[in-house]
Short mmCIF file of C-alpha atoms and ligand atoms in Angstrom, two decimals:
data_model
loop_
_atom_site.label_atom_id
_atom_site.label_comp_id
_atom_site.label_asym_id
_atom_site.label_seq_id
_atom_site.Cartn_x
_atom_site.Cartn_y
_atom_site.Cartn_z
CA MET A 196 18.19 -7.69 -12.45
CA SER A 197 17.18 -6.67 -8.90
CA GLN A 198 16.39 -9.23 -6.21
CA VAL A 199 13.17 -8.38 -4.38
CA LEU A 200 11.46 -9.97 -1.39
CA ILE A 201 7.68 -9.58 -1.36
CA THR A 202 6.01 -10.10 2.02
CA GLY A 203 2.32 -10.96 1.96
CA ALA A 204 2.88 -12.52 -1.45
CA ALA A 205 -0.12 -14.86 -1.16
CA GLY A 206 -2.52 -11.93 -0.84
CA SER A 207 -4.49 -10.15 -3.52
CA ILE A 208 -1.86 -7.54 -4.38
CA GLY A 209 1.03 -9.94 -3.83
CA ALA A 210 -0.36 -12.48 -6.27
CA VAL A 211 -0.60 -9.87 -9.03
CA LEU A 212 2.92 -8.58 -8.35
CA ALA A 213 4.28 -12.14 -8.26
CA ARG A 214 2.83 -12.75 -11.72
CA ASP A 215 3.50 -9.40 -13.39
CA LEU A 216 6.65 -7.85 -11.84
CA PRO A 217 9.27 -10.30 -13.21
CA PRO A 218 8.95 -9.03 -16.82
CA TYR A 219 10.01 -5.60 -15.49
CA GLY A 220 13.39 -7.12 -14.54
CA HIS A 221 12.87 -8.14 -10.91
CA ARG A 222 13.72 -11.56 -9.53
CA LEU A 223 11.27 -12.32 -6.73
CA ARG A 224 11.31 -14.24 -3.45
CA LEU A 225 7.79 -14.63 -2.10
CA LEU A 226 7.09 -14.73 1.64
CA ASP A 227 3.78 -15.33 3.36
CA ARG A 228 2.47 -17.26 6.34
CA SER A 229 -0.11 -18.75 3.96
CA PRO A 230 1.05 -21.03 1.16
CA VAL A 231 2.28 -19.28 -1.99
CA THR A 232 1.42 -21.54 -4.87
CA GLY A 233 3.36 -21.99 -8.09
CA ALA A 234 6.50 -20.12 -7.00
CA THR A 235 10.05 -21.34 -7.45
CA ASP A 236 11.39 -19.18 -4.58
CA ALA A 237 8.84 -19.11 -1.76
CA VAL A 238 9.24 -18.83 2.00
CA ALA A 239 6.53 -19.84 4.49
CA ALA A 240 7.06 -17.58 7.50
CA ASP A 241 5.47 -15.09 9.85
CA ILE A 242 6.91 -11.60 9.52
CA CYS A 243 7.18 -11.47 13.32
CA ASP A 244 9.91 -14.16 13.14
CA PRO A 245 13.26 -12.32 12.92
CA ALA A 246 15.32 -15.43 12.12
CA ALA A 247 13.05 -16.30 9.21
CA LEU A 248 13.31 -12.72 7.93
CA ASP A 249 17.11 -12.80 8.18
CA ALA A 250 17.19 -15.95 6.08
CA ALA A 251 14.67 -14.61 3.57
CA LEU A 252 16.42 -11.25 3.12
CA GLY A 253 19.85 -12.67 2.30
CA GLY A 254 20.96 -11.31 -1.08
CA MET A 255 17.93 -9.07 -1.56
CA ASP A 256 18.21 -5.53 -2.97
CA ALA A 257 14.72 -4.47 -1.87
CA VAL A 258 11.61 -5.49 0.03
CA VAL A 259 8.03 -4.86 -0.97
CA HIS A 260 6.29 -5.11 2.37
CA LEU A 261 2.63 -6.01 1.89
CA ALA A 262 2.01 -8.52 4.70
CA ALA A 263 -0.60 -7.17 7.10
CA ILE A 264 -4.13 -7.42 8.27
CA ALA A 265 -5.54 -5.38 5.42
CA THR A 266 -8.66 -4.06 7.12
CA GLU A 267 -9.91 -3.00 10.54
CA ALA A 268 -9.51 -5.66 13.24
CA ALA A 269 -9.07 -6.11 16.96
CA PHE A 270 -6.16 -4.05 18.24
CA ALA A 271 -4.27 -7.14 19.43
CA ASP A 272 -4.28 -8.55 15.90
CA ILE A 273 -3.22 -5.23 14.36
CA LEU A 274 -0.48 -5.02 16.99
CA HIS A 275 1.00 -8.36 15.92
CA ALA A 276 0.86 -8.25 12.14
CA ASN A 277 0.91 -4.55 11.31
CA LEU A 278 2.93 -2.95 14.12
CA ASP A 279 5.36 -5.63 15.34
CA GLY A 280 5.48 -7.28 11.91
CA THR A 281 6.33 -4.02 10.15
CA TYR A 282 8.97 -3.22 12.77
CA GLN A 283 10.50 -6.66 12.25
CA VAL A 284 10.62 -6.19 8.48
CA PHE A 285 12.32 -2.77 8.65
CA GLU A 286 14.72 -4.00 11.32
CA ALA A 287 15.62 -7.14 9.34
CA ALA A 288 16.12 -5.01 6.21
CA ARG A 289 18.57 -2.83 8.15
CA ARG A 290 20.44 -5.87 9.50
CA ALA A 291 20.68 -7.39 6.03
CA GLY A 292 21.84 -4.17 4.35
CA VAL A 293 18.80 -4.12 2.08
CA ARG A 294 18.79 -0.76 0.34
CA ARG A 295 15.13 -0.06 -0.34
CA VAL A 296 11.79 -0.80 1.30
CA VAL A 297 8.51 -0.24 -0.54
CA TYR A 298 5.87 -0.14 2.16
CA ALA A 299 2.18 -0.77 1.52
CA SER A 300 0.56 2.04 3.46
CA SER A 301 -3.05 3.01 2.93
CA ASN A 302 -5.36 5.93 2.35
CA HIS A 303 -6.72 5.05 5.80
CA ALA A 304 -3.60 6.65 7.35
CA VAL A 305 -5.31 9.94 6.47
CA GLY A 306 -8.87 8.58 6.30
CA PHE A 307 -10.58 11.28 8.33
CA THR A 308 -9.18 14.04 6.11
CA PRO A 309 -12.16 15.78 4.47
CA ARG A 310 -12.54 15.87 0.71
CA ALA A 311 -10.51 18.67 -0.90
CA ALA A 312 -9.88 19.86 -4.42
CA LEU A 313 -6.53 18.07 -4.27
CA LEU A 314 -5.27 15.90 -1.41
CA GLY A 315 -1.55 16.42 -0.93
CA ALA A 316 0.69 13.64 0.33
CA ASP A 317 1.86 16.04 3.05
CA VAL A 318 -1.44 16.29 4.97
CA PRO A 319 -1.14 15.41 8.68
CA PRO A 320 -1.98 11.88 9.83
CA ARG A 321 -5.73 11.44 10.37
CA PRO A 322 -6.29 7.68 10.66
CA ASP A 323 -9.84 6.39 10.54
CA THR A 324 -9.32 3.03 12.34
CA PHE A 325 -6.69 1.06 14.30
CA TYR A 326 -5.75 -0.24 10.85
CA GLY A 327 -5.15 3.34 9.73
CA VAL A 328 -3.10 4.01 12.87
CA SER A 329 -0.91 1.04 11.98
CA LYS A 330 -0.23 2.59 8.56
CA VAL A 331 0.72 5.92 10.19
CA PHE A 332 3.11 3.88 12.35
CA GLY A 333 4.61 2.16 9.31
CA GLU A 334 5.14 5.48 7.50
CA ALA A 335 6.80 6.95 10.61
CA LEU A 336 8.98 3.88 11.03
CA GLY A 337 10.06 4.20 7.41
CA ARG A 338 11.04 7.82 8.01
CA LEU A 339 13.09 6.76 11.06
CA TYR A 340 14.97 4.09 9.10
CA VAL A 341 15.77 6.64 6.37
CA ASP A 342 17.03 9.30 8.75
CA ARG A 343 18.86 7.03 11.18
CA TYR A 344 20.11 4.21 8.96
CA GLY A 345 20.07 5.58 5.40
CA LEU A 346 17.50 3.17 3.94
CA GLU A 347 15.45 4.32 0.94
CA VAL A 348 11.73 4.09 1.65
CA VAL A 349 8.61 4.62 -0.44
CA CYS A 350 5.22 4.51 1.30
CA LEU A 351 2.34 3.74 -1.05
CA ARG A 352 -0.99 5.05 0.23
CA ILE A 353 -2.99 2.56 -1.79
CA GLY A 354 -6.58 3.37 -2.70
CA THR A 355 -8.84 0.53 -3.87
CA PHE A 356 -6.86 -2.25 -5.55
CA ALA A 357 -9.25 -4.23 -7.74
CA ALA A 358 -9.63 -5.74 -11.17
CA ARG A 359 -12.30 -3.13 -11.82
CA PRO A 360 -14.14 -0.44 -9.83
CA GLU A 361 -17.34 -1.72 -8.22
CA ALA A 362 -18.75 1.19 -6.14
CA PRO A 363 -19.18 4.95 -6.61
CA ARG A 364 -16.20 5.74 -4.34
CA HIS A 365 -13.96 3.61 -6.53
CA LEU A 366 -14.45 6.07 -9.40
CA SER A 367 -11.93 8.18 -7.44
CA THR A 368 -9.95 5.58 -5.52
CA TRP A 369 -9.42 2.69 -7.95
CA LEU A 370 -5.94 1.25 -8.47
CA SER A 371 -5.98 -1.17 -11.38
CA HIS A 372 -3.86 -4.30 -11.37
CA GLY A 373 -1.67 -2.99 -14.18
CA ASP A 374 -1.14 0.39 -12.51
CA ALA A 375 -0.29 -1.31 -9.21
CA VAL A 376 2.52 -3.17 -10.96
CA ARG A 377 3.69 0.04 -12.66
CA LEU A 378 3.61 1.85 -9.31
CA VAL A 379 5.65 -0.78 -7.46
CA HIS A 380 8.15 -0.97 -10.32
CA ALA A 381 8.58 2.82 -10.18
CA ALA A 382 9.00 2.69 -6.39
CA LEU A 383 11.65 -0.02 -6.74
CA THR A 384 13.66 1.76 -9.41
CA ALA A 385 13.30 5.54 -8.86
CA PRO A 386 16.80 7.07 -8.69
CA GLY A 387 17.94 9.51 -6.01
CA LEU A 388 15.32 8.44 -3.52
CA THR A 389 15.40 9.01 0.23
CA TYR A 390 11.82 8.98 1.52
CA SER A 391 8.60 9.43 -0.38
CA VAL A 392 4.89 9.09 0.34
CA VAL A 393 2.68 8.66 -2.71
CA TYR A 394 -0.95 7.88 -3.42
CA GLY A 395 -1.58 4.60 -5.17
CA ILE A 396 -4.47 5.17 -7.54
CA SER A 397 -5.00 5.00 -11.27
CA ALA A 398 -5.35 8.08 -13.50
CA ASN A 399 -9.00 8.40 -12.52
CA THR A 400 -10.88 11.35 -14.02
CA ARG A 401 -12.65 11.76 -10.65
CA GLY A 402 -9.48 11.24 -8.60
CA TRP A 403 -8.68 13.96 -6.06
CA TRP A 404 -5.52 12.51 -4.46
CA ASP A 405 -2.37 14.11 -5.79
CA LEU A 406 -0.61 11.83 -8.29
CA GLU A 407 2.40 14.12 -8.69
CA PRO A 408 4.51 12.52 -5.91
CA GLY A 409 4.08 9.18 -7.68
CA ARG A 410 4.81 10.68 -11.10
CA ALA A 411 8.01 12.15 -9.63
CA LEU A 412 9.14 8.55 -9.03
CA GLY A 413 8.36 7.63 -12.62
CA TYR A 414 4.88 6.18 -12.06
CA GLN A 415 2.78 6.59 -15.19
CA PRO A 416 -0.75 5.31 -14.55
CA VAL A 417 -2.67 4.37 -17.67
CA ASP A 418 -6.06 3.19 -16.41
CA ASP A 419 -9.07 5.38 -15.55
CA ALA A 420 -12.12 4.27 -13.54
CA GLU A 421 -14.22 6.59 -15.70
CA ALA A 422 -14.40 3.79 -18.27
CA PHE A 423 -16.77 2.07 -15.78
CA ALA A 424 -18.63 5.22 -14.63
CA ALA A 425 -21.79 4.82 -16.69
CA GLU A 426 -22.28 1.27 -15.44
CA ILE A 427 -21.62 2.19 -11.78
CA VAL A 428 -23.81 5.30 -11.84
CA ALA A 429 -26.63 3.31 -13.48
CA ALA A 430 -26.42 0.75 -10.66
CA HIS A 431 -25.81 3.07 -7.68
CA GLY A 432 -26.64 6.64 -8.78
CA GLU A 433 -24.21 9.56 -8.86
CA PRO A 434 -21.91 9.67 -5.79
CA ASP A 435 -23.41 11.79 -2.97
CA LEU A 436 -20.45 13.96 -1.99
CA ALA A 437 -22.08 14.83 1.37
CA ASP A 438 -22.24 11.19 2.45
CA HIS A 439 -19.35 10.02 4.63
CA THR A 440 -18.39 7.42 2.03
CA GLN A 441 -17.52 10.33 -0.28
CA ALA A 442 -16.82 13.20 2.13
CA PHE A 443 -13.64 11.77 3.63
CA VAL A 444 -10.55 10.10 2.22
CA GLY A 445 -11.30 6.85 4.04
CA GLY A 446 -14.84 6.39 2.74
CA GLU A 447 -16.86 3.75 4.55
CA PHE A 448 -14.09 3.29 7.14
CA THR A 449 -15.10 6.67 8.60
CA GLY A 450 -18.67 5.52 9.28
CA PRO A 451 -20.36 4.42 12.51
CA GLU A 452 -20.13 0.72 11.58
CA PHE A 453 -16.42 0.98 12.42
CA ASP A 454 -17.05 2.27 15.98
CA ALA A 455 -15.62 -0.07 18.61
N1 LIG B 82 -6.14 -4.15 -1.37
C1 LIG B 82 -6.27 -2.84 -1.19
O1 LIG B 82 -7.13 -2.18 -1.81
C2 LIG B 82 -5.35 -2.10 -0.25
C3 LIG B 82 -5.58 -0.75 0.00
C4 LIG B 82 -4.73 -0.07 0.84
C5 LIG B 82 -3.65 -0.72 1.41
N2 LIG B 82 -3.46 -2.04 1.17
C6 LIG B 82 -2.33 -2.72 1.83
O2 LIG B 82 -1.62 -3.49 0.89
C7 LIG B 82 -1.14 -4.68 1.52
C8 LIG B 82 -1.63 -5.92 0.76
O3 LIG B 82 -3.04 -5.88 0.70
P1 LIG B 82 -3.87 -7.10 0.11
O4 LIG B 82 -5.16 -6.54 -0.34
O5 LIG B 82 -3.05 -7.89 -0.82
O6 LIG B 82 -4.14 -7.91 1.45
P2 LIG B 82 -4.45 -9.49 1.63
O7 LIG B 82 -5.17 -9.61 2.92
O8 LIG B 82 -5.06 -10.03 0.38
O9 LIG B 82 -2.99 -10.11 1.77
C9 LIG B 82 -2.21 -9.92 2.93
C10 LIG B 82 -1.28 -11.11 3.01
O10 LIG B 82 -0.43 -10.92 4.16
C11 LIG B 82 -0.28 -12.19 4.79
N3 LIG B 82 0.03 -11.97 6.20
C12 LIG B 82 -0.74 -11.36 7.14
N4 LIG B 82 -0.11 -11.37 8.33
C13 LIG B 82 1.06 -12.00 8.12
C14 LIG B 82 2.15 -12.32 8.98
N5 LIG B 82 2.13 -12.00 10.29
N6 LIG B 82 3.22 -12.96 8.46
C15 LIG B 82 3.24 -13.31 7.14
N7 LIG B 82 2.24 -13.04 6.29
C16 LIG B 82 1.16 -12.39 6.77
C17 LIG B 82 -1.61 -12.90 4.61
O11 LIG B 82 -1.46 -14.30 4.73
C18 LIG B 82 -2.01 -12.44 3.21
O12 LIG B 82 -1.60 -13.37 2.21
C19 LIG B 82 -1.62 -4.64 2.97
O13 LIG B 82 -0.58 -4.10 3.76
C20 LIG B 82 -2.77 -3.68 2.92
O14 LIG B 82 -2.98 -3.03 4.15
C21 LIG B 82 -4.28 -2.76 0.37
#
């Protein structure tokens, strides 16, 4: 049984992992600066606190690093939680000899990439917000800790994590709860790993982000947003592929409402 620290465990993804990862054979310690309810092994801490991270990482085999501001925000806030916090987590993992870090990146690291037949995981960074920049930083930091210190790192460019797709874009970008758990389990257990960047979406019929890098780790998505397509198209119409919400990876984050 592997011992895994989850940062950001009180958040929406963390709560699902906390509930559904243990049956896959992982023993979890849950860290968040907000209270984590109902956990036997929980740590209340800020990820920018190195001493708290040292204590929390003792005996861990892996970290699933979710804690962040999970949307666009003032740069000072992004700087604290997403840049310094992510640095502190990688650095504490190195100090503690933790083997593997699964890092919650985002599609917004490449958000201004235009729609293509198939979006490879090797496209250049094209962040759509300061939030997206912070995810480019986290992916780069992961690469550094692989090359310099021999950690194993998987960066998950998560799409739209939700119980069900709600908007036309989600027909491509949805990551179901069950597939999120399958994806993190694969990232935690893939053999022979050094560094990998994968898209975190379900097996959506309308998906256009390459799932092969995830499949190479053993991720087998089972859900498909198409099951909700008729309902979503009836409510919103067919997706307009020329609109910025469909024309770029990052969807609405590429629009003028996100101008400073
Ligand atoms: N939900 C999505 O669709 C989605 C998509 C792409 C990427 N992601 C990424 O996945 C991760 C989790 O997303 P989520 O939707 O669960 O976010 P969330 O906002 O629901 O949860 C984030 C958690 O991190 C905690 N946190 C924030 N700053 C912290 C700090 N300094 N110290 C300790 N804890 C801190 C918060 O208290 C919160 O519980 C984030 O890194 C996010 O950027 C999520």
